[in-house]
Amino acid sequence: MAGVIKCRAAVAWGANQALALEEIEVAAPEADEVRIRIVATSLCHTDLSFLGMVQAKFPRLLGHEAAGIIESVGEGVEDLKVGDHVLPVYMGECGKCRPCKSQASNLCEKYWPLLRTTMMLHPVDQKSRFSVTKDGRNQPILSFFTSTFSEYTVVKADCCAKISQEVPLDKACLFACGVSTGLGAVWNIAKVHAGSAVAIFGLGTIGLAVADGARSAGASRIIGVDTNPSKFELAKKFGVTDFVNPNDHEAPIQQVLQGLTKGGVDYAFECVGKVDLMAAALESTREVGALLHPRLSFLYVIMRKM
Ligand SMILES: [Zn+2]
Ligand SMILES: [Zn+2]
């Protein structure tokens, strides 16, 4: 039987405060759960956004773009075993509900509502799985998504994607959020077609993954939009063919893109998370109708006019 593990974690003690390295306790996995030794975790902008939320409760364990190795499994876990390499993913899939079975959505009816509330509370006593002793007092640490800023985390087995042992974990971790968000937007949501023109607003991890996905889908023109010109050289390697810096133009960026493409792009991907950019992205597409995915707007918005 697995017991409590003491390990190091970067704990958020309050909004906009620097994370503090602490020794914490991580509970053993309950039924249908696994405990993972986190080998690599990267920083996603969503962690920073949450850290800036003054109304949020703390202390909290952030982090959700990680890769690791299963350390122990709870009762009833059959498809994962100790030693498996996995990506903890915050959007679990029960595999049985209508969205899980649909090709159009992965907003699982079981896990989507739990995402930011009770995802990692103990099923019996509803307590947190993470705690820290400070000034002689043991107090719970709240979870956030998969809480990977820790040497160990506990997640539902349904929140794990098993990966090949040959993939380096320090690179695979990017697939737990940024890269899968970008590729999924191109392949599963927008379904970019060969020969199309694509605009990408923001060339961070998601934007570069969008470029890579669009290139593999056969897009003939991939326009990267970013205010930081030093990103263009790297973006070229991911398939970006044109670069537009909004600061170089007096006209609104949507007009610039409309002019560049003689009527607008076929697909626009907003990969920054700013409302005014979402509007600009929509207005940079061809005027033949519109499709918007507002429920996913906290990560990205995809516009396709068809
Ligand atoms: Zn993320
Ligand atoms: Zn489901």
GROMACS .gro file of N, CA and C in nm, residues 24-98:
model
  225
   24ILE      N    1   0.620   1.939   0.102
   24ILE     CA    2   0.477   1.917   0.119
   24ILE      C    3   0.449   1.768   0.137
   25GLU      N    4   0.326   1.734   0.175
   25GLU     CA    5   0.284   1.594   0.182
   25GLU      C    6   0.184   1.569   0.071
   26VAL      N    7   0.204   1.457   0.002
   26VAL     CA    8   0.114   1.419  -0.108
   26VAL      C    9   0.049   1.286  -0.070
   27ALA      N   10  -0.084   1.284  -0.065
   27ALA     CA   11  -0.156   1.165  -0.022
   27ALA      C   12  -0.143   1.051  -0.122
   28ALA      N   13  -0.170   0.931  -0.076
   28ALA     CA   14  -0.170   0.813  -0.164
   28ALA      C   15  -0.292   0.818  -0.255
   29PRO      N   16  -0.284   0.755  -0.371
   29PRO     CA   17  -0.401   0.757  -0.461
   29PRO      C   18  -0.516   0.673  -0.406
   30GLU      N   19  -0.637   0.725  -0.421
   30GLU     CA   20  -0.758   0.650  -0.385
   30GLU      C   21  -0.803   0.568  -0.505
   31ALA      N   22  -0.921   0.509  -0.496
   31ALA     CA   23  -0.973   0.427  -0.606
   31ALA      C   24  -0.979   0.509  -0.735
   32ASP      N   25  -0.939   0.447  -0.844
   32ASP     CA   26  -0.942   0.507  -0.978
   32ASP      C   27  -0.849   0.627  -0.993
   33GLU      N   28  -0.748   0.633  -0.907
   33GLU     CA   29  -0.652   0.744  -0.915
   33GLU      C   30  -0.510   0.689  -0.928
   34VAL      N   31  -0.419   0.777  -0.969
   34VAL     CA   32  -0.278   0.739  -0.974
   34VAL      C   33  -0.194   0.851  -0.912
   35ARG      N   34  -0.079   0.811  -0.858
   35ARG     CA   35   0.017   0.913  -0.814
   35ARG      C   36   0.134   0.909  -0.912
   36ILE      N   37   0.175   1.028  -0.955
   36ILE     CA   38   0.277   1.039  -1.061
   36ILE      C   39   0.400   1.110  -1.007
   37ARG      N   40   0.519   1.056  -1.039
   37ARG     CA   41   0.642   1.132  -1.014
   37ARG      C   42   0.663   1.224  -1.133
   38ILE      N   43   0.653   1.354  -1.108
   38ILE     CA   44   0.667   1.451  -1.216
   38ILE      C   45   0.815   1.466  -1.251
   39VAL      N   46   0.848   1.439  -1.377
   39VAL     CA   47   0.988   1.449  -1.422
   39VAL      C   48   1.015   1.585  -1.485
   40ALA      N   49   0.917   1.637  -1.559
   40ALA     CA   50   0.934   1.768  -1.623
   40ALA      C   51   0.802   1.841  -1.621
   41THR      N   52   0.807   1.970  -1.592
   41THR     CA   53   0.684   2.051  -1.599
   41THR      C   54   0.723   2.187  -1.653
   42SER      N   55   0.642   2.239  -1.743
   42SER     CA   56   0.670   2.371  -1.798
   42SER      C   57   0.566   2.470  -1.747
   43LEU      N   58   0.587   2.595  -1.781
   43LEU     CA   59   0.499   2.701  -1.731
   43LEU      C   60   0.406   2.744  -1.843
   44CYS      N   61   0.276   2.737  -1.818
   44CYS     CA   62   0.176   2.781  -1.917
   44CYS      C   63   0.122   2.916  -1.870
   45HIS      N   64   0.080   2.997  -1.966
   45HIS     CA   65   0.030   3.129  -1.928
   45HIS      C   66  -0.094   3.120  -1.839
   46THR      N   67  -0.167   3.009  -1.850
   46THR     CA   68  -0.287   2.993  -1.767
   46THR      C   69  -0.248   2.986  -1.618
   47ASP      N   70  -0.131   2.928  -1.588
   47ASP     CA   71  -0.083   2.928  -1.449
   47ASP      C   72  -0.063   3.072  -1.401
   48LEU      N   73   0.000   3.153  -1.488
   48LEU     CA   74   0.026   3.293  -1.450
   48LEU      C   75  -0.106   3.369  -1.435
   49SER      N   76  -0.201   3.342  -1.525
   49SER     CA   77  -0.331   3.411  -1.517
   49SER      C   78  -0.398   3.378  -1.384
   50PHE      N   79  -0.392   3.250  -1.346
   50PHE     CA   80  -0.456   3.211  -1.220
   50PHE      C   81  -0.385   3.276  -1.101
   51LEU      N   82  -0.251   3.280  -1.110
   51LEU     CA   83  -0.173   3.340  -1.001
   51LEU      C   84  -0.209   3.487  -0.982
   52GLY      N   85  -0.259   3.550  -1.087
   52GLY     CA   86  -0.297   3.691  -1.078
   52GLY      C   87  -0.439   3.714  -1.031
   53MET      N   88  -0.511   3.606  -1.000
   53MET     CA   89  -0.651   3.621  -0.959
   53MET      C   90  -0.661   3.653  -0.810
   54VAL      N   91  -0.691   3.778  -0.778
   54VAL     CA   92  -0.693   3.820  -0.638
   54VAL      C   93  -0.809   3.755  -0.561
   55GLN      N   94  -0.914   3.711  -0.634
   55GLN     CA   95  -1.028   3.650  -0.565
   55GLN      C   96  -1.008   3.500  -0.540
   56ALA      N   97  -0.897   3.442  -0.593
   56ALA     CA   98  -0.875   3.298  -0.578
   56ALA      C   99  -0.829   3.266  -0.436
   57LYS      N  100  -0.852   3.139  -0.397
   57LYS     CA  101  -0.809   3.096  -0.264
   57LYS      C  102  -0.669   3.036  -0.272
   58PHE      N  103  -0.591   3.057  -0.171
   58PHE     CA  104  -0.455   3.006  -0.160
   58PHE      C  105  -0.435   2.950  -0.020
   59PRO      N  106  -0.330   2.869   0.007
   59PRO     CA  107  -0.224   2.825  -0.084
   59PRO      C  108  -0.275   2.726  -0.188
   60ARG      N  109  -0.205   2.724  -0.301
   60ARG     CA  110  -0.249   2.641  -0.412
   60ARG      C  111  -0.128   2.586  -0.487
   61LEU      N  112  -0.147   2.469  -0.545
   61LEU     CA  113  -0.042   2.405  -0.622
   61LEU      C  114  -0.078   2.416  -0.769
   62LEU      N  115  -0.008   2.505  -0.840
   62LEU     CA  116  -0.035   2.528  -0.982
   62LEU      C  117   0.042   2.428  -1.068
   63GLY      N  118   0.039   2.449  -1.199
   63GLY     CA  119   0.113   2.364  -1.293
   63GLY      C  120   0.025   2.260  -1.359
   64HIS      N  121   0.033   2.250  -1.492
   64HIS     CA  122  -0.051   2.151  -1.560
   64HIS      C  123   0.007   2.106  -1.693
   65GLU      N  124   0.131   2.145  -1.724
   65GLU     CA  125   0.191   2.106  -1.852
   65GLU      C  126   0.313   2.022  -1.817
   66ALA      N  127   0.291   1.893  -1.794
   66ALA     CA  128   0.397   1.811  -1.735
   66ALA      C  129   0.397   1.669  -1.792
   67ALA      N  130   0.506   1.600  -1.762
   67ALA     CA  131   0.518   1.458  -1.797
   67ALA      C  132   0.583   1.387  -1.680
   68GLY      N  133   0.545   1.261  -1.659
   68GLY     CA  134   0.601   1.190  -1.545
   68GLY      C  135   0.583   1.040  -1.555
   69ILE      N  136   0.612   0.974  -1.443
   69ILE     CA  137   0.611   0.828  -1.437
   69ILE      C  138   0.520   0.785  -1.322
   70ILE      N  139   0.431   0.690  -1.349
   70ILE     CA  140   0.338   0.644  -1.246
   70ILE      C  141   0.416   0.582  -1.130
   71GLU      N  142   0.391   0.634  -1.010
   71GLU     CA  143   0.461   0.584  -0.890
   71GLU      C  144   0.376   0.482  -0.816
   72SER      N  145   0.244   0.504  -0.813
   72SER     CA  146   0.153   0.407  -0.749
   72SER      C  147   0.014   0.425  -0.807
   73VAL      N  148  -0.065   0.320  -0.798
   73VAL     CA  149  -0.202   0.326  -0.852
   73VAL      C  150  -0.302   0.288  -0.744
   74GLY      N  151  -0.421   0.348  -0.751
   74GLY     CA  152  -0.527   0.316  -0.657
   74GLY      C  153  -0.605   0.194  -0.702
   75GLU      N  154  -0.697   0.155  -0.617
   75GLU     CA  155  -0.783   0.039  -0.647
   75GLU      C  156  -0.861   0.058  -0.776
   76GLY      N  157  -0.873  -0.045  -0.852
   76GLY     CA  158  -0.959  -0.041  -0.970
   76GLY      C  159  -0.893   0.015  -1.095
   77VAL      N  160  -0.767   0.061  -1.081
   77VAL     CA  161  -0.697   0.113  -1.201
   77VAL      C  162  -0.640  -0.004  -1.278
   78GLU      N  163  -0.688  -0.025  -1.400
   78GLU     CA  164  -0.647  -0.143  -1.476
   78GLU      C  165  -0.561  -0.111  -1.598
   79ASP      N  166  -0.581   0.007  -1.656
   79ASP     CA  167  -0.509   0.033  -1.781
   79ASP      C  168  -0.379   0.110  -1.760
   80LEU      N  169  -0.342   0.138  -1.635
   80LEU     CA  170  -0.214   0.203  -1.606
   80LEU      C  171  -0.145   0.125  -1.497
   81LYS      N  172  -0.010   0.118  -1.505
   81LYS     CA  173   0.063   0.046  -1.401
   81LYS      C  174   0.187   0.126  -1.359
   82VAL      N  175   0.242   0.089  -1.245
   82VAL     CA  176   0.362   0.156  -1.195
   82VAL      C  177   0.472   0.149  -1.302
   83GLY      N  178   0.535   0.263  -1.329
   83GLY     CA  179   0.642   0.268  -1.428
   83GLY      C  180   0.598   0.321  -1.564
   84ASP      N  181   0.467   0.327  -1.588
   84ASP     CA  182   0.419   0.382  -1.715
   84ASP      C  183   0.455   0.531  -1.725
   85HIS      N  184   0.492   0.574  -1.845
   85HIS     CA  185   0.516   0.716  -1.869
   85HIS      C  186   0.384   0.780  -1.912
   86VAL      N  187   0.349   0.891  -1.850
   86VAL     CA  188   0.219   0.953  -1.878
   86VAL      C  189   0.228   1.106  -1.884
   87LEU      N  190   0.130   1.162  -1.952
   87LEU     CA  191   0.104   1.306  -1.943
   87LEU      C  192  -0.021   1.321  -1.858
   88PRO      N  193  -0.012   1.389  -1.743
   88PRO     CA  194  -0.136   1.421  -1.671
   88PRO      C  195  -0.209   1.529  -1.750
   89VAL      N  196  -0.335   1.506  -1.783
   89VAL     CA  197  -0.410   1.604  -1.861
   89VAL      C  198  -0.531   1.652  -1.781
   90TYR      N  199  -0.553   1.782  -1.782
   90TYR     CA  200  -0.655   1.837  -1.694
   90TYR      C  201  -0.796   1.810  -1.743
   91MET      N  202  -0.811   1.780  -1.871
   91MET     CA  203  -0.944   1.749  -1.922
   91MET      C  204  -0.959   1.597  -1.928
   92GLY      N  205  -1.007   1.538  -1.818
   92GLY     CA  206  -1.022   1.394  -1.814
   92GLY      C  207  -1.130   1.345  -1.909
   93GLU      N  208  -1.125   1.219  -1.941
   93GLU     CA  209  -1.228   1.159  -2.027
   93GLU      C  210  -1.278   1.031  -1.962
   94CYS      N  211  -1.409   1.028  -1.930
   94CYS     CA  212  -1.466   0.906  -1.873
   94CYS      C  213  -1.480   0.799  -1.982
   95GLY      N  214  -1.488   0.844  -2.107
   95GLY     CA  215  -1.498   0.751  -2.219
   95GLY      C  216  -1.637   0.698  -2.243
   96LYS      N  217  -1.733   0.738  -2.158
   96LYS     CA  218  -1.868   0.680  -2.169
   96LYS      C  219  -1.975   0.782  -2.206
   97CYS      N  220  -1.953   0.910  -2.173
   97CYS     CA  221  -2.060   1.009  -2.192
   97CYS      C  222  -2.068   1.053  -2.339
   98ARG      N  223  -2.171   1.132  -2.368
   98ARG     CA  224  -2.195   1.173  -2.507
   98ARG      C  225  -2.076   1.253  -2.564
   0.00000   0.00000   0.00000
